[in-house]
Short mmCIF file of C-alpha atoms (C1' of nucleotides) in Angstrom, two decimals:
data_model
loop_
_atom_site.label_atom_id
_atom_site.label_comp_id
_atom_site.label_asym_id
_atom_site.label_seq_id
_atom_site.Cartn_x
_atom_site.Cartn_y
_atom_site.Cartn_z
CA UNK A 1473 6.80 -34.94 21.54
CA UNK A 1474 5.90 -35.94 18.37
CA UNK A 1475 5.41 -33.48 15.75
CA UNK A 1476 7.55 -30.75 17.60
CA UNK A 1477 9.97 -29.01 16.20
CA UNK A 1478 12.40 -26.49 16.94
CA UNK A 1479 12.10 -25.08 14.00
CA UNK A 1480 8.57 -24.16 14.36
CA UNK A 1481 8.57 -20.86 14.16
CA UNK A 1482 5.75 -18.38 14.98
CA UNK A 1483 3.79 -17.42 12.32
CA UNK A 1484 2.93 -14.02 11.28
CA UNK A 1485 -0.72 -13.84 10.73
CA UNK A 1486 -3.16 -11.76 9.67
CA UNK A 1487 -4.11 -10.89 13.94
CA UNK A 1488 -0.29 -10.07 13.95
CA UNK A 1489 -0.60 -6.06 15.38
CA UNK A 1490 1.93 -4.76 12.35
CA UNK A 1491 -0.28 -6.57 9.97
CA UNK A 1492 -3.70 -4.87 11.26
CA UNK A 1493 -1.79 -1.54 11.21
CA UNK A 1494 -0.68 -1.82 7.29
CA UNK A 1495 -3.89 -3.07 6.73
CA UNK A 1496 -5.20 0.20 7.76
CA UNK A 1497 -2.50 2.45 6.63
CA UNK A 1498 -0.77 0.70 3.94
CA UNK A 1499 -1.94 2.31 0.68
CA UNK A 1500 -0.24 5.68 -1.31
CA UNK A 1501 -2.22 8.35 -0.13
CA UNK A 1502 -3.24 7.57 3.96
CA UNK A 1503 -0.25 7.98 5.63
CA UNK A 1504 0.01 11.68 3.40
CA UNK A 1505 -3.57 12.43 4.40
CA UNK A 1506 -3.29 11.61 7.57
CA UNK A 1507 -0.28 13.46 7.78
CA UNK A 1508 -1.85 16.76 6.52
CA UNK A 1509 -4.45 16.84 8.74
CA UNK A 1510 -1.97 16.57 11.74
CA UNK A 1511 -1.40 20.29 11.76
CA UNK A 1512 -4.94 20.81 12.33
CA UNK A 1513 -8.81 21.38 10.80
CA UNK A 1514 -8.42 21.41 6.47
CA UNK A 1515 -10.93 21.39 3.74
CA UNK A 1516 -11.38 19.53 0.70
CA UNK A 1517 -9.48 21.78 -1.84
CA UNK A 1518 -6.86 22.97 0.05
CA UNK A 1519 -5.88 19.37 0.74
CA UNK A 1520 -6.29 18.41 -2.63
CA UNK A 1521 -4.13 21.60 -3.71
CA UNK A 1522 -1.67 20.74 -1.16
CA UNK A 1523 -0.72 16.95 -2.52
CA UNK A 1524 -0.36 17.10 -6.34
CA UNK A 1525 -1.48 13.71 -7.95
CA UNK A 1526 -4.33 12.79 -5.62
CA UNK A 1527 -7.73 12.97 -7.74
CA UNK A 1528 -10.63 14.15 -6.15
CA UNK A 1529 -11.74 10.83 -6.55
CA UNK A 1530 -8.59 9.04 -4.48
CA UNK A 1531 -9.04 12.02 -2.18
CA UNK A 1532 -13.12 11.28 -1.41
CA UNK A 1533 -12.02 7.60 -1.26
CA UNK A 1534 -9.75 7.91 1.56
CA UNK A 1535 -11.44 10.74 3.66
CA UNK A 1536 -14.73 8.26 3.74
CA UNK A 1537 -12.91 5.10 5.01
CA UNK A 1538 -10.95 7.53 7.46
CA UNK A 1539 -14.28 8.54 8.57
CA UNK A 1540 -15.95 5.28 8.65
CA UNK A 1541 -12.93 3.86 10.88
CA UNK A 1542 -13.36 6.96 12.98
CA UNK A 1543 -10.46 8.89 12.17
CA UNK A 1544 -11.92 11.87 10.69
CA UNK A 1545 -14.54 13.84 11.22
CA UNK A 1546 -16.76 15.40 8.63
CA UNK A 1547 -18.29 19.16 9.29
CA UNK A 1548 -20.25 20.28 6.12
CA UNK A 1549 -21.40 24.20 6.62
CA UNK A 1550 -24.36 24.72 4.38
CA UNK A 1551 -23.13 27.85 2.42
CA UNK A 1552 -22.88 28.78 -0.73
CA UNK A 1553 -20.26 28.10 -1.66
CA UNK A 1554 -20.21 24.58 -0.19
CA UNK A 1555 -17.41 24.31 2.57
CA UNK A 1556 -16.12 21.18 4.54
CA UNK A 1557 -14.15 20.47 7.24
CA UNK A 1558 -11.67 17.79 8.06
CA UNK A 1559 -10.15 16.89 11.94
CA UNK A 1560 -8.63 14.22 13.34
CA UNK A 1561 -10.28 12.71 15.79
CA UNK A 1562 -8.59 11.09 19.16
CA UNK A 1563 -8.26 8.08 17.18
CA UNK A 1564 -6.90 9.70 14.66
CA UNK A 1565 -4.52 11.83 16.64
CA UNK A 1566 -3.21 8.56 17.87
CA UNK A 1567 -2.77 6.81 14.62
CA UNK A 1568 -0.91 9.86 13.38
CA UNK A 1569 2.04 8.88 15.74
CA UNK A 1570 3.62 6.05 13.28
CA UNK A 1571 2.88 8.28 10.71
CA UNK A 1572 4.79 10.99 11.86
CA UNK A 1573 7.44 8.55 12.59
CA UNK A 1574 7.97 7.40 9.48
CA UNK A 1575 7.63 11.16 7.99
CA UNK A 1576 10.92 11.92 10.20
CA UNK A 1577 12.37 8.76 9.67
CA UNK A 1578 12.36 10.02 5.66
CA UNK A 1579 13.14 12.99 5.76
CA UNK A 1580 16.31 12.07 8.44
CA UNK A 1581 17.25 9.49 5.87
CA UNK A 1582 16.63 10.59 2.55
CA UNK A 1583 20.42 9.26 1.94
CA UNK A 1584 19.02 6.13 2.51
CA UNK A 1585 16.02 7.06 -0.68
CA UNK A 1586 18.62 7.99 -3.03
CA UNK A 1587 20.81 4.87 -2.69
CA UNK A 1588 17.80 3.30 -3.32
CA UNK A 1589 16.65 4.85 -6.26
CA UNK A 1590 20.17 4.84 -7.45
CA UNK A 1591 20.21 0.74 -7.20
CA UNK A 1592 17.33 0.77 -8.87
CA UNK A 1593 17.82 2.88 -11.64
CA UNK A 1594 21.27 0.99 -11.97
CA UNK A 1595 19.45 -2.60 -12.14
CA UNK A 1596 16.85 -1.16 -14.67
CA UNK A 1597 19.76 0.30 -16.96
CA UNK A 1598 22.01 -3.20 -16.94
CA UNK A 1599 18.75 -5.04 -17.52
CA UNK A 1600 17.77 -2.58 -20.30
CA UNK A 1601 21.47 -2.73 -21.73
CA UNK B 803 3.31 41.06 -4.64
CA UNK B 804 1.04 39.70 -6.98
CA UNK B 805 0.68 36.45 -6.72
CA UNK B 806 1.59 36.08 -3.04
CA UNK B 807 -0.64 34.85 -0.52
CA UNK B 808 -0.49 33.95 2.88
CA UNK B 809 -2.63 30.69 2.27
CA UNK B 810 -0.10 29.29 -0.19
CA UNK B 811 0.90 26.14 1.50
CA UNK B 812 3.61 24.20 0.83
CA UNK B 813 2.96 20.93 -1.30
CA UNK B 814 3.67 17.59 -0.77
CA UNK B 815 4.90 16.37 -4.29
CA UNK B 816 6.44 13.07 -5.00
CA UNK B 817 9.74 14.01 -4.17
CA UNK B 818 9.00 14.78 -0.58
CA UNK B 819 11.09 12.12 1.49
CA UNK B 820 7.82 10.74 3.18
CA UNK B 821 6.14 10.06 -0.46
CA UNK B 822 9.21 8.14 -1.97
CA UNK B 823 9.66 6.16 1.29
CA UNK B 824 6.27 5.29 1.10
CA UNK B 825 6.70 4.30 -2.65
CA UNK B 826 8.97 1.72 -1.92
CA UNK B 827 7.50 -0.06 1.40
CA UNK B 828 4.05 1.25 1.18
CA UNK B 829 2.33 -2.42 0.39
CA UNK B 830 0.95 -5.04 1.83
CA UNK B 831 3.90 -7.50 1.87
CA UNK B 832 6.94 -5.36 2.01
CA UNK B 833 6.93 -4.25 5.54
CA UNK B 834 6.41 -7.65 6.72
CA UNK B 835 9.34 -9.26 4.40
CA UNK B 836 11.42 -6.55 5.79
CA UNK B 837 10.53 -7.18 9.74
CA UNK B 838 11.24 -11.12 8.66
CA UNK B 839 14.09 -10.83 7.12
CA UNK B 840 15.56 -8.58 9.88
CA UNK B 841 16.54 -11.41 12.21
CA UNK B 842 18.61 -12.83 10.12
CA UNK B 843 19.16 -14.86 6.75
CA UNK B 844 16.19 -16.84 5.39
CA UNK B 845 14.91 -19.04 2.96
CA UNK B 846 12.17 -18.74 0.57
CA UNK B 847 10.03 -21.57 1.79
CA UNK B 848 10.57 -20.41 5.61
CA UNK B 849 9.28 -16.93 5.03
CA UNK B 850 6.71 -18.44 3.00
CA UNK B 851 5.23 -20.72 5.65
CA UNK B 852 6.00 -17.67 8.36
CA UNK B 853 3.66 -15.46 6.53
CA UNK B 854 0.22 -16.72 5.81
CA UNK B 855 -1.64 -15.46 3.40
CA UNK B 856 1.17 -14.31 1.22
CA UNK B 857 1.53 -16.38 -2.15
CA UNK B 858 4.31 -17.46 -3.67
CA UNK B 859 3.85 -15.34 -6.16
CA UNK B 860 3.92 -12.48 -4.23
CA UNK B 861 6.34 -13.26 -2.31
CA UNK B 862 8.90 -13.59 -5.22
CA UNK B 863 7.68 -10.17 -6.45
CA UNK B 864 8.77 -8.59 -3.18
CA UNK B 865 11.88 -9.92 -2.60
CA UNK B 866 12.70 -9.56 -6.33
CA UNK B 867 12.01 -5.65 -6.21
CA UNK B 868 13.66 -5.59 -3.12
CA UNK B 869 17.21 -7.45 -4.75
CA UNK B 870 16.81 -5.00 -7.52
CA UNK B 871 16.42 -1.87 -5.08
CA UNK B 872 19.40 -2.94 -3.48
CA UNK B 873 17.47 -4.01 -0.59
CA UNK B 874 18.06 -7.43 -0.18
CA UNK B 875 20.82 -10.10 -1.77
CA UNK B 876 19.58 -13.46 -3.01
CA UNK B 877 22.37 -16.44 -2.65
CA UNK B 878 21.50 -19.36 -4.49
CA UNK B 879 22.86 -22.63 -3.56
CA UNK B 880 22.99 -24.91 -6.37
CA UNK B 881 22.57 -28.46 -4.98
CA UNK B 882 19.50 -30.81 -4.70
CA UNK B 883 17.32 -30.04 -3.09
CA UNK B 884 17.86 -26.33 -4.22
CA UNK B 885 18.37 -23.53 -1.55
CA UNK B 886 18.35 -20.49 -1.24
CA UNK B 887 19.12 -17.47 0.94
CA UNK B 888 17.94 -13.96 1.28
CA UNK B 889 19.42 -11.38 3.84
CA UNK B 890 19.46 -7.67 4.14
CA UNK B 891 21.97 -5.75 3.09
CA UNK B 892 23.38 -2.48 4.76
CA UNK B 893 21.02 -0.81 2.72
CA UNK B 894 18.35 -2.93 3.54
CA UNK B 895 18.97 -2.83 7.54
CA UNK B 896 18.90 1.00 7.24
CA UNK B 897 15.32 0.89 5.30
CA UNK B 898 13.96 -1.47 8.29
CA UNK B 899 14.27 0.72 10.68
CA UNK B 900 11.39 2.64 10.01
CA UNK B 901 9.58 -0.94 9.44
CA UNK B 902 10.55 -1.93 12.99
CA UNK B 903 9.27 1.42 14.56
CA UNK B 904 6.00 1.02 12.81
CA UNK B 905 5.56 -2.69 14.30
CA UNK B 906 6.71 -1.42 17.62
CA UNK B 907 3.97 1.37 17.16
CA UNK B 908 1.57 -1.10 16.16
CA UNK B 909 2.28 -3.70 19.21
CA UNK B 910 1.98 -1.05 21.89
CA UNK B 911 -1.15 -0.08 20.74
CA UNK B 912 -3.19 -2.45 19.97
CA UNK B 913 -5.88 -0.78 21.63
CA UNK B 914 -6.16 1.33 18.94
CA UNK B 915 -6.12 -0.82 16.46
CA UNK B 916 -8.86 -2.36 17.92
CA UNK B 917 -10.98 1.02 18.30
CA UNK B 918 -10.33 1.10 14.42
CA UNK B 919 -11.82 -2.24 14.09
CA UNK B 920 -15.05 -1.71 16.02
CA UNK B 921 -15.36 2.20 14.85
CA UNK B 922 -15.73 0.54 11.34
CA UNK B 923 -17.72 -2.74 12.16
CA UNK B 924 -19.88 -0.19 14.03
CA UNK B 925 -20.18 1.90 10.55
CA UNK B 926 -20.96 -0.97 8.54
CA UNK B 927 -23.84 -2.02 9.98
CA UNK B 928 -25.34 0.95 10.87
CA UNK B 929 -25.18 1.28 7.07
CA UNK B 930 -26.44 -2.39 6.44
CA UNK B 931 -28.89 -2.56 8.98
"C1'" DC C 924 -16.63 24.21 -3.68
"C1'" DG C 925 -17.16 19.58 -2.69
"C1'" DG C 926 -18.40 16.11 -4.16
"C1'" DC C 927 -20.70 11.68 -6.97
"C1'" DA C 928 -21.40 8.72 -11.30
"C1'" DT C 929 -19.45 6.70 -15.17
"C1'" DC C 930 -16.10 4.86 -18.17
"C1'" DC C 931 -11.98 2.57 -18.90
"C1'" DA C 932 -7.26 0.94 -18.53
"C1'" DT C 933 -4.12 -1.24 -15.90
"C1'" DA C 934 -2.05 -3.41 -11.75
"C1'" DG C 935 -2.66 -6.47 -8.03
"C1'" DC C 936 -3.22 -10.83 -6.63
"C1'" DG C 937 -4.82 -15.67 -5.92
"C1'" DA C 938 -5.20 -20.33 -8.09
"C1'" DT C 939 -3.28 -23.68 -10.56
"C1'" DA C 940 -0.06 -26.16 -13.08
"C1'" DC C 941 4.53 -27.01 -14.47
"C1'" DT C 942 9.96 -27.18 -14.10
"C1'" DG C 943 14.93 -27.96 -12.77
"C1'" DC D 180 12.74 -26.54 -2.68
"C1'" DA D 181 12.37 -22.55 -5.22
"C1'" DG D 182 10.72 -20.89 -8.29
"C1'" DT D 183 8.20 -19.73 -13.49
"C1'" DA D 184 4.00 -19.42 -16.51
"C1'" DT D 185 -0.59 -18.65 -17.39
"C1'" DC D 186 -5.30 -17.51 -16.39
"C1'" DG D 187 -8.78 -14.67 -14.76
"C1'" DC D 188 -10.94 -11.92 -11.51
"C1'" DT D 189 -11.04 -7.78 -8.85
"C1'" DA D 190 -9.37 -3.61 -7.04
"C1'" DT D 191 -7.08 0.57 -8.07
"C1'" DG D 192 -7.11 4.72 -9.91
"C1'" DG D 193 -7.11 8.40 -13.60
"C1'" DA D 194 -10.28 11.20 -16.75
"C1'" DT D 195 -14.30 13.26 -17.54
"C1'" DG D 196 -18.65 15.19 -16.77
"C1'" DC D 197 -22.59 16.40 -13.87
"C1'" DC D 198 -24.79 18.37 -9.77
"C1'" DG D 199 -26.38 21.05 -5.52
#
DNA sequence: CGGCATCCATAGCGATACTG
DNA sequence: CAGTATCGCTATGGATGCCG
């Protein structure tokens, strides 16, 4: 058995499930998005009211490749003033489950958040010092 | 009551536990260091070869954030060749939980994942073609 | 209100080469 | 083996202004 190894271990690849799932959700504002749009239909500014630091721009960005994957879907009413609406589709309903997780998980742990902010700030200060 | 209105939502600001958990694992790399590192010590070259697709470079960056968060603790060997070790600390096993739910999640539903993939490949060249 | 276009600064990240 | 150093490109992302 030449060239076998028992130290071969399986790789972790870009097909690997976790990896395709970061891929998708993986970024600042998704997961939050996502997560607002859980407890139902939203529109544009009250989204963008609801998480402060998320431009309009950041905002547009991630409700168009949440569409595209078919995640979201768009209503725009014709009225003046112009009015949209966001919902999660099936899809979208489905890949809100890890994202809910890991909302719960936080707020269950936020122990956890401090201590790590703490070891941080603690690192940055002896490093600074 | 001036001021008051039923509409006013809550917002999510940065200090909402899912926003600073997602600050600190919320990256390409970091997840998948985490769900590594979770069975048990392991050298820099191993996880290197286990993860393709993530440069050295990078992968330094991670695990050197997560030493500094408190995350992870580096033991360096000093003997020729050099070696050294990375495993999780408490700290560090607490913060993979959530990791390890999401690549459950993302194992048991590959399906979706893959309704993601075609919803978008579908988008693309709709708007291509 | 719900965007899009533009500018611009920085961070991310790979490639490559070098070191103890 | 386990990094560090440097380069350079690209993506990210805020700020601003315009538009229907």
């Amino acid at each position: 058995m030449i060239g076998m190894d028992v130290e071969d271990e399986p790789t972790i690849d870009e097909l690997y499930p976790a990896r395709r799932l970061l891929d998708q959700i993986a970024d600042k504002w998704t997961p939050i998005v996502l997560f607002c749009l859980a407890s139902g239909t939203s529109r544009f500014g009250v989204m963008h009211r609801k998480i402060p630091g998320l431009s309009k721009k950041m905002l547009t960005q991630v409700l168009r490749r949440l569409e595209r994957d078919g995640l979201v879907h768009r209503t725009v009413f014709r009225v003046v003033p112009p009015k949209t609406e966001y919902v999660l589709t099936d899809l979208g309903r489905r890949l809100h489950e890890p994202v809910a997780q890991l909302c719960r998980w936080a707020e269950d742990n936020v122990d956890v958040l401090d201590a790590i902010e703490q070891s941080r700030a603690e690192a940055e200060s002896s490093e600074a010092g």
